[in-house]
Amino acid sequence: THAWVPGKPQKEYALKLGFKLNKIQEGVYVTDTNRFTEIFEANKMNDSFPKVLICVARYIPAKGLEVLWEAFRKLKDGNKSDWQLWCVGHGSGFENRKEYDGICHLGFVQPKDLQGIMKDAGVFVLPSLFEPWGVVVQEFASAGFPLLLSDKVGSGSRFLKNEENGYSFKANDVNDLYHALIEVTSLTDVEYKTMAAKSNEIAANLTIKNWVETLVSIRLNGPV
């Protein structure tokens, strides 16, 4: 009777399947925003913004890590940037990782340990070539991270407002990501904090409480 989907891309698909607009609900994937907002509250008191990009993704072709590494190498070589890139994750491509200047491969990190790493990072980047949603985007938005997302990251449709809390770039396009990196690494501390607050604000519009309310609504309006 109903379709409960992550967001706009899946909503459009549900419409094509024949579901009526009033029978489609968004927000089936949600994170514990309170847990990650603690990081935002702690970091917003800092005087300067950490010059660290962080990517959390499996080391597989679909995540576009090769594109990210090459774009970051161009940033370091062409702009003498003092930014770092921390990559968290593991997978079949880990042994072939690029060891460029400024890139730190942290490997697999337990969820309970990731928050400690997040406190020392500044901007979240996800260069996926294929990413139907990606709950990790809401986690980092809740934590007050400006976002750099490829146009193939589905959750960007909900959590990224281009130039307000980050930037979108074309998937599998080194040059487009390079230019997005220049944009985000050129911001002032005040501009970073404005973006951080905007990310946290957007992420707060979808909570576990919303999820429960949607479930109850579907149950009340569905078949007995």
Coordinates of N, CA and C in Angstrom, one line a residue, residues 39-224:
I39 N 29.7 16.3 18.3 CA 30.9 16.6 17.6 C 30.9 18.1 17.1
F40 N 29.7 18.4 16.5 CA 29.5 19.8 16.0 C 29.6 20.8 17.1
E41 N 28.9 20.5 18.2 CA 28.9 21.4 19.4 C 30.3 21.6 20.0
A42 N 31.1 20.5 20.0 CA 32.5 20.7 20.5 C 33.3 21.4 19.5
N43 N 33.2 21.2 18.2 CA 34.1 21.8 17.2 C 33.8 23.2 17.0
K44 N 32.6 23.7 17.2 CA 32.2 25.0 16.8 C 32.9 26.0 17.8
M45 N 33.4 25.6 18.9 CA 34.1 26.4 19.8 C 35.5 26.7 19.4
N46 N 36.0 25.9 18.5 CA 37.4 26.0 18.0 C 37.6 27.3 17.3
D47 N 38.8 27.9 17.4 CA 39.1 29.2 16.7 C 39.3 29.0 15.2
S48 N 40.0 27.9 14.9 CA 40.3 27.6 13.5 C 39.8 26.3 13.1
F49 N 39.6 26.2 11.8 CA 39.0 25.0 11.2 C 40.1 24.0 10.8
P50 N 40.0 22.7 11.1 CA 41.0 21.7 10.8 C 41.2 21.6 9.2
K51 N 42.4 21.7 8.8 CA 42.7 21.6 7.3 C 42.8 20.1 7.0
V52 N 41.8 19.4 7.2 CA 41.8 18.0 6.9 C 40.5 17.5 6.2
L53 N 40.7 17.0 5.0 CA 39.5 16.3 4.3 C 39.5 14.9 4.8
I54 N 38.3 14.4 5.0 CA 38.1 13.0 5.4 C 37.1 12.3 4.5
C55 N 37.5 11.1 4.1 CA 36.6 10.2 3.3 C 36.4 8.9 4.0
V56 N 35.2 8.5 4.1 CA 34.9 7.2 4.7 C 34.2 6.3 3.7
A57 N 34.9 5.3 3.2 CA 34.4 4.5 2.1 C 35.2 3.3 1.9
R58 N 34.5 2.2 1.4 CA 35.2 1.0 1.1 C 36.2 1.2 -0.1
Y59 N 37.3 0.5 -0.1 CA 38.3 0.6 -1.2 C 37.8 -0.3 -2.3
I60 N 36.8 0.1 -3.0 CA 36.3 -0.6 -4.2 C 36.1 0.4 -5.3
P61 N 36.1 0.0 -6.6 CA 36.0 0.9 -7.7 C 34.8 1.8 -7.6
A62 N 33.6 1.4 -7.1 CA 32.4 2.2 -7.1 C 32.5 3.4 -6.3
K63 N 33.5 3.4 -5.3 CA 33.6 4.6 -4.4 C 34.4 5.7 -5.0
G64 N 35.1 5.5 -6.2 CA 35.8 6.6 -6.8 C 37.0 7.1 -6.1
L65 N 37.6 6.3 -5.3 CA 38.8 6.8 -4.5 C 40.0 7.2 -5.4
E66 N 40.2 6.5 -6.5 CA 41.3 6.8 -7.4 C 41.1 8.3 -7.9
V67 N 39.9 8.6 -8.2 CA 39.6 10.0 -8.7 C 39.9 11.0 -7.6
L68 N 39.6 10.7 -6.4 CA 39.8 11.6 -5.2 C 41.3 11.7 -5.0
W69 N 42.1 10.7 -5.1 CA 43.5 10.7 -4.8 C 44.2 11.6 -5.9
E70 N 43.8 11.4 -7.1 CA 44.4 12.1 -8.2 C 44.1 13.6 -8.1
A71 N 42.8 14.0 -7.8 CA 42.4 15.4 -7.6 C 43.2 16.0 -6.5
F72 N 43.3 15.2 -5.4 CA 44.1 15.8 -4.3 C 45.5 16.0 -4.6
R73 N 46.1 15.1 -5.4 CA 47.5 15.2 -5.8 C 47.7 16.5 -6.6
K74 N 46.7 16.8 -7.5 CA 46.8 18.0 -8.2 C 46.7 19.3 -7.3
L75 N 45.9 19.2 -6.3 CA 45.7 20.3 -5.3 C 47.1 20.5 -4.6
K76 N 47.7 19.5 -4.2 CA 49.0 19.6 -3.5 C 50.1 20.1 -4.4
D77 N 50.1 19.6 -5.6 CA 51.2 20.0 -6.5 C 51.0 21.4 -7.1
G78 N 49.8 21.7 -7.4 CA 49.6 23.0 -8.1 C 49.4 24.2 -7.2
N79 N 49.0 23.9 -6.0 CA 48.6 25.0 -5.1 C 49.4 25.0 -3.8
K80 N 50.4 24.1 -3.7 CA 51.2 24.0 -2.5 C 50.3 24.0 -1.2
S81 N 49.2 23.3 -1.3 CA 48.3 23.2 -0.2 C 48.8 22.5 1.0
D82 N 48.5 23.0 2.2 CA 48.9 22.3 3.4 C 47.8 21.5 4.0
W83 N 46.8 21.2 3.2 CA 45.7 20.4 3.6 C 46.1 18.9 3.6
Q84 N 45.4 18.1 4.4 CA 45.6 16.6 4.4 C 44.4 15.9 4.0
L85 N 44.5 14.7 3.5 CA 43.3 13.9 3.2 C 43.4 12.6 4.0
W86 N 42.5 12.3 4.8 CA 42.4 11.1 5.6 C 41.4 10.2 5.0
C87 N 41.8 8.9 4.6 CA 40.9 8.0 4.0 C 40.6 6.8 5.0
V88 N 39.4 6.6 5.4 CA 39.0 5.6 6.3 C 38.3 4.5 5.6
G89 N 38.7 3.2 5.7 CA 38.1 2.1 5.1 C 39.0 1.1 4.7
H90 N 38.4 0.0 4.1 CA 39.2 -1.1 3.7 C 38.5 -1.8 2.5
G91 N 39.1 -2.7 1.8 CA 38.4 -3.4 0.7 C 39.4 -4.0 -0.2
S92 N 38.9 -4.5 -1.3 CA 39.7 -5.2 -2.3 C 40.8 -4.3 -2.9
G93 N 40.6 -3.0 -2.9 CA 41.6 -2.1 -3.5 C 42.6 -1.5 -2.5
F94 N 42.5 -1.9 -1.3 CA 43.4 -1.3 -0.3 C 44.9 -1.5 -0.6
E95 N 45.2 -2.7 -1.1 CA 46.7 -2.9 -1.4 C 47.2 -2.1 -2.5
N96 N 46.3 -1.5 -3.3 CA 46.7 -0.7 -4.5 C 46.5 0.8 -4.2
R97 N 46.4 1.2 -2.9 CA 46.2 2.6 -2.6 C 47.4 3.4 -3.0
K98 N 47.1 4.7 -3.3 CA 48.1 5.6 -3.7 C 48.7 6.3 -2.5
E99 N 50.0 6.4 -2.4 CA 50.7 7.0 -1.3 C 51.2 8.4 -1.6
Y100 N 50.3 9.2 -2.0 CA 50.7 10.6 -2.3 C 51.0 11.4 -1.1
D101 N 51.7 12.5 -1.3 CA 52.0 13.4 -0.2 C 50.7 14.0 0.4
G102 N 50.5 13.9 1.7 CA 49.4 14.5 2.4 C 48.2 13.5 2.6
I103 N 48.3 12.3 2.0 CA 47.2 11.3 2.1 C 47.6 10.3 3.2
C104 N 46.6 10.1 4.1 CA 46.8 9.2 5.2 C 45.7 8.1 5.1
H105 N 46.2 6.9 4.9 CA 45.2 5.7 4.8 C 45.1 5.1 6.2
L106 N 43.9 5.3 6.8 CA 43.8 4.8 8.2 C 43.2 3.4 8.3
G107 N 42.8 2.8 7.2 CA 42.3 1.5 7.2 C 40.9 1.4 7.8
F108 N 40.5 0.2 8.2 CA 39.2 0.0 8.8 C 39.2 0.6 10.2
V109 N 38.2 1.3 10.6 CA 38.1 1.9 11.9 C 36.7 1.5 12.5
Q110 N 36.7 1.0 13.7 CA 35.4 0.6 14.4 C 34.6 1.9 14.5
P111 N 33.3 1.8 14.3 CA 32.4 2.9 14.5 C 32.6 3.7 15.8
K112 N 32.9 3.0 16.9 CA 33.0 3.7 18.2 C 34.3 4.5 18.2
D113 N 35.3 4.2 17.3 CA 36.5 4.9 17.3 C 36.5 6.1 16.3
L114 N 35.5 6.0 15.3 CA 35.5 7.0 14.3 C 35.3 8.4 14.8
Q115 N 34.4 8.5 15.8 CA 34.1 9.9 16.3 C 35.3 10.6 16.8
G116 N 36.3 9.9 17.4 CA 37.5 10.5 17.8 C 38.3 11.1 16.6
I117 N 38.3 10.4 15.5 CA 39.0 10.9 14.3 C 38.2 12.1 13.7
M118 N 36.9 12.0 13.7 CA 36.1 13.1 13.1 C 36.4 14.4 13.8
K119 N 36.7 14.4 15.1 CA 36.9 15.6 15.9 C 38.1 16.4 15.4
D120 N 39.0 15.7 14.7 CA 40.2 16.4 14.2 C 40.2 16.7 12.7
A121 N 39.1 16.4 12.1 CA 38.9 16.6 10.6 C 38.0 17.8 10.4
G122 N 37.9 18.2 9.1 CA 37.2 19.5 8.8 C 36.1 19.4 7.7
V123 N 36.4 18.6 6.6 CA 35.5 18.6 5.5 C 35.3 17.1 5.1
F124 N 34.1 16.7 4.8 CA 33.8 15.4 4.4 C 33.7 15.3 2.9
V125 N 34.3 14.3 2.3 CA 34.3 14.1 0.8 C 33.9 12.7 0.5
L126 N 33.0 12.5 -0.5 CA 32.6 11.2 -0.9 C 32.5 11.3 -2.5
P127 N 33.5 10.6 -3.2 CA 33.6 10.7 -4.6 C 32.9 9.6 -5.4
S128 N 31.9 9.0 -4.8 CA 31.4 7.7 -5.4 C 30.9 7.9 -6.8
L129 N 31.2 6.8 -7.6 CA 30.7 6.7 -8.9 C 29.3 6.1 -9.0
F130 N 28.9 5.4 -7.9 CA 27.6 4.8 -7.7 C 27.3 4.7 -6.2
E131 N 26.3 5.5 -5.8 CA 25.9 5.5 -4.4 C 24.5 5.8 -4.2
P132 N 23.6 4.8 -4.3 CA 22.1 5.1 -4.3 C 21.7 6.0 -3.1
W133 N 22.3 5.9 -1.9 CA 22.0 6.8 -0.8 C 23.3 7.2 -0.1
G134 N 23.6 6.5 1.0 CA 24.8 6.8 1.8 C 24.5 7.5 3.1
V135 N 24.2 6.7 4.1 CA 23.8 7.3 5.4 C 25.0 8.0 6.0
V136 N 26.2 7.7 5.6 CA 27.4 8.4 6.2 C 27.4 9.9 5.9
V137 N 26.7 10.3 4.9 CA 26.5 11.7 4.6 C 25.8 12.4 5.7
Q138 N 24.7 11.8 6.2 CA 24.0 12.5 7.3 C 24.8 12.5 8.5
E139 N 25.5 11.4 8.8 CA 26.4 11.4 10.0 C 27.3 12.6 10.0
F140 N 28.0 12.8 8.9 CA 29.0 13.9 8.8 C 28.3 15.3 8.8
A141 N 27.1 15.3 8.2 CA 26.4 16.6 8.2 C 26.0 16.9 9.6
S142 N 25.5 15.9 10.3 CA 25.1 16.1 11.7 C 26.3 16.6 12.6
A143 N 27.4 16.1 12.2 CA 28.6 16.5 13.0 C 29.2 17.9 12.6
G144 N 28.5 18.5 11.6 CA 28.9 19.8 11.2 C 30.0 19.9 10.2
F145 N 30.0 19.0 9.3 CA 31.0 19.0 8.3 C 30.5 19.6 7.0
P146 N 31.2 20.6 6.4 CA 30.9 20.9 5.0 C 31.1 19.7 4.1
L147 N 30.3 19.6 3.1 CA 30.3 18.3 2.3 C 30.8 18.6 0.9
L148 N 31.6 17.6 0.4 CA 32.0 17.5 -1.0 C 31.5 16.2 -1.5
L149 N 30.4 16.2 -2.4 CA 29.8 15.0 -2.8 C 29.7 14.9 -4.4
S150 N 30.0 13.7 -4.9 CA 29.8 13.6 -6.3 C 28.3 13.6 -6.6
D151 N 28.0 13.9 -7.9 CA 26.5 13.9 -8.3 C 25.9 12.6 -8.3
K152 N 26.6 11.5 -8.0 CA 26.0 10.2 -7.9 C 25.7 9.7 -6.5
V153 N 25.9 10.6 -5.5 CA 25.6 10.3 -4.1 C 24.2 10.6 -3.9
G154 N 23.3 9.6 -3.7 CA 21.9 9.9 -3.6 C 21.5 10.8 -2.5
S155 N 22.1 10.6 -1.3 CA 21.8 11.4 -0.1 C 22.1 12.9 -0.3
G156 N 22.9 13.2 -1.3 CA 23.2 14.6 -1.5 C 22.0 15.4 -1.9
S157 N 21.0 14.7 -2.4 CA 19.7 15.4 -2.8 C 19.0 15.9 -1.5
R158 N 19.3 15.3 -0.4 CA 18.6 15.8 0.9 C 19.6 16.6 1.7
F159 N 20.8 16.3 1.8 CA 21.7 16.9 2.8 C 22.7 17.9 2.2
L160 N 22.8 18.0 0.9 CA 23.7 19.0 0.4 C 23.0 20.1 -0.4
K161 N 23.2 21.3 0.0 CA 22.7 22.5 -0.7 C 24.0 23.2 -1.3
N162 N 24.1 23.1 -2.6 CA 25.4 23.5 -3.2 C 25.7 25.0 -2.9
E163 N 26.9 25.2 -2.4 CA 27.5 26.5 -2.0 C 26.9 27.0 -0.7
E164 N 26.0 26.3 -0.1 CA 25.5 26.7 1.2 C 26.2 25.9 2.3
N165 N 26.3 24.5 2.1 CA 27.0 23.7 3.1 C 28.0 22.8 2.4
G166 N 28.4 23.1 1.2 CA 29.4 22.3 0.5 C 29.3 22.5 -1.0
Y167 N 29.8 21.5 -1.7 CA 29.9 21.6 -3.2 C 29.6 20.2 -3.8
S168 N 29.0 20.2 -4.9 CA 28.8 19.0 -5.7 C 29.7 19.0 -6.9
F169 N 30.1 17.8 -7.3 CA 31.0 17.7 -8.5 C 30.6 16.5 -9.3
K170 N 31.1 16.5 -10.6 CA 30.7 15.4 -11.5 C 31.5 14.1 -11.1
A171 N 30.8 13.0 -11.0 CA 31.5 11.8 -10.6 C 32.5 11.4 -11.7
N172 N 33.6 10.8 -11.3 CA 34.6 10.3 -12.2 C 35.2 11.4 -13.0
D173 N 35.2 12.6 -12.5 CA 35.8 13.8 -13.2 C 36.9 14.4 -12.3
V174 N 38.1 14.1 -12.6 CA 39.2 14.6 -11.7 C 39.3 16.1 -11.7
N175 N 39.1 16.7 -12.8 CA 39.2 18.2 -12.9 C 38.1 18.9 -12.1
D176 N 36.9 18.3 -12.2 CA 35.7 18.9 -11.6 C 35.9 18.8 -10.0
L177 N 36.4 17.7 -9.6 CA 36.6 17.5 -8.2 C 37.8 18.4 -7.7
Y178 N 38.8 18.5 -8.5 CA 39.9 19.4 -8.2 C 39.5 20.8 -8.0
H179 N 38.6 21.3 -8.9 CA 38.1 22.7 -8.7 C 37.2 22.8 -7.5
A180 N 36.5 21.7 -7.1 CA 35.7 21.7 -5.9 C 36.6 21.8 -4.7
L181 N 37.7 21.1 -4.8 CA 38.7 21.1 -3.7 C 39.3 22.5 -3.5
I182 N 39.6 23.2 -4.6 CA 40.1 24.5 -4.5 C 39.1 25.4 -3.8
E183 N 37.8 25.3 -4.2 CA 36.7 26.1 -3.6 C 36.7 25.9 -2.1
V184 N 36.6 24.7 -1.6 CA 36.4 24.4 -0.2 C 37.7 24.7 0.6
T185 N 38.9 24.5 0.0 CA 40.1 24.8 0.8 C 40.4 26.3 0.8
S186 N 39.7 27.1 0.0 CA 39.9 28.5 0.0 C 39.0 29.3 0.9
L187 N 38.1 28.7 1.6 CA 37.2 29.4 2.4 C 37.9 29.9 3.7
T188 N 37.3 30.9 4.2 CA 37.8 31.5 5.5 C 37.2 30.6 6.7
D189 N 37.8 30.8 7.8 CA 37.3 30.1 9.0 C 35.8 30.4 9.3
V190 N 35.4 31.7 9.1 CA 34.1 32.1 9.3 C 33.1 31.4 8.3
E191 N 33.6 31.3 7.0 CA 32.8 30.6 6.0 C 32.6 29.2 6.3
Y192 N 33.7 28.5 6.7 CA 33.7 27.1 7.1 C 32.6 26.9 8.2
K193 N 32.7 27.8 9.2 CA 31.7 27.6 10.4 C 30.3 27.8 9.9
T194 N 30.1 28.7 9.0 CA 28.7 28.9 8.5 C 28.2 27.7 7.8
M195 N 29.1 27.1 7.0 CA 28.7 25.8 6.3 C 28.5 24.7 7.3
A196 N 29.4 24.6 8.3 CA 29.2 23.6 9.3 C 27.9 23.7 10.0
A197 N 27.5 24.9 10.3 CA 26.2 25.1 11.0 C 25.0 24.7 10.1
K198 N 25.2 25.0 8.8 CA 24.1 24.7 7.8 C 24.0 23.2 7.6
S199 N 25.1 22.5 7.6 CA 25.1 21.0 7.5 C 24.3 20.4 8.7
N200 N 24.7 20.9 9.9 CA 24.0 20.4 11.1 C 22.5 20.7 11.1
E201 N 22.2 21.9 10.6 CA 20.7 22.3 10.5 C 20.0 21.4 9.6
I202 N 20.5 21.1 8.4 CA 19.9 20.3 7.4 C 19.7 18.8 7.9
A203 N 20.8 18.3 8.5 CA 20.7 16.9 9.0 C 19.7 16.8 10.1
A204 N 19.5 17.8 10.9 CA 18.5 17.8 12.0 C 17.1 17.7 11.6
N205 N 16.8 17.8 10.3 CA 15.4 17.8 9.8 C 15.0 16.3 9.6
L206 N 15.9 15.4 9.8 CA 15.5 14.0 9.7 C 16.1 13.3 10.9
T207 N 15.3 12.8 11.8 CA 15.7 12.2 13.1 C 15.0 10.8 13.3
I208 N 15.5 10.1 14.3 CA 14.9 8.9 14.7 C 13.4 9.1 15.1
K209 N 13.1 10.2 15.7 CA 11.7 10.6 16.1 C 10.9 10.7 14.8
N210 N 11.4 11.3 13.7 CA 10.7 11.4 12.5 C 10.4 10.0 11.9
W211 N 11.4 9.1 12.0 CA 11.3 7.8 11.5 C 10.2 7.0 12.2
V212 N 10.1 7.1 13.5 CA 9.1 6.5 14.3 C 7.7 7.0 13.9
E213 N 7.6 8.3 13.7 CA 6.3 8.9 13.4 C 5.9 8.5 12.0
T214 N 6.8 8.3 11.1 CA 6.5 7.8 9.7 C 6.0 6.4 9.8
L215 N 6.7 5.6 10.5 CA 6.3 4.2 10.7 C 4.8 4.0 11.2
V216 N 4.6 4.8 12.3 CA 3.2 4.8 12.9 C 2.2 5.3 11.9
S217 N 2.5 6.3 11.1 CA 1.6 6.9 10.1 C 1.3 5.8 9.0
I218 N 2.3 5.1 8.6 CA 2.1 4.1 7.5 C 1.2 2.9 8.1
R219 N 1.5 2.6 9.3 CA 0.7 1.5 10.0 C -0.7 1.9 10.2
L220 N -1.0 3.1 10.5 CA -2.4 3.5 10.8 C -3.1 3.7 9.5
N221 N -2.4 4.0 8.4 CA -3.1 4.2 7.1 C -3.0 3.0 6.1
G222 N -2.3 1.9 6.6 CA -2.2 0.8 5.8 C -3.2 -0.3 6.1
P223 N -3.1 -1.5 5.5 CA -4.0 -2.6 5.8 C -4.0 -3.1 7.2
V224 N -5.1 -3.5 7.7 CA -5.2 -4.0 9.1 C -4.7 -5.4 9.1

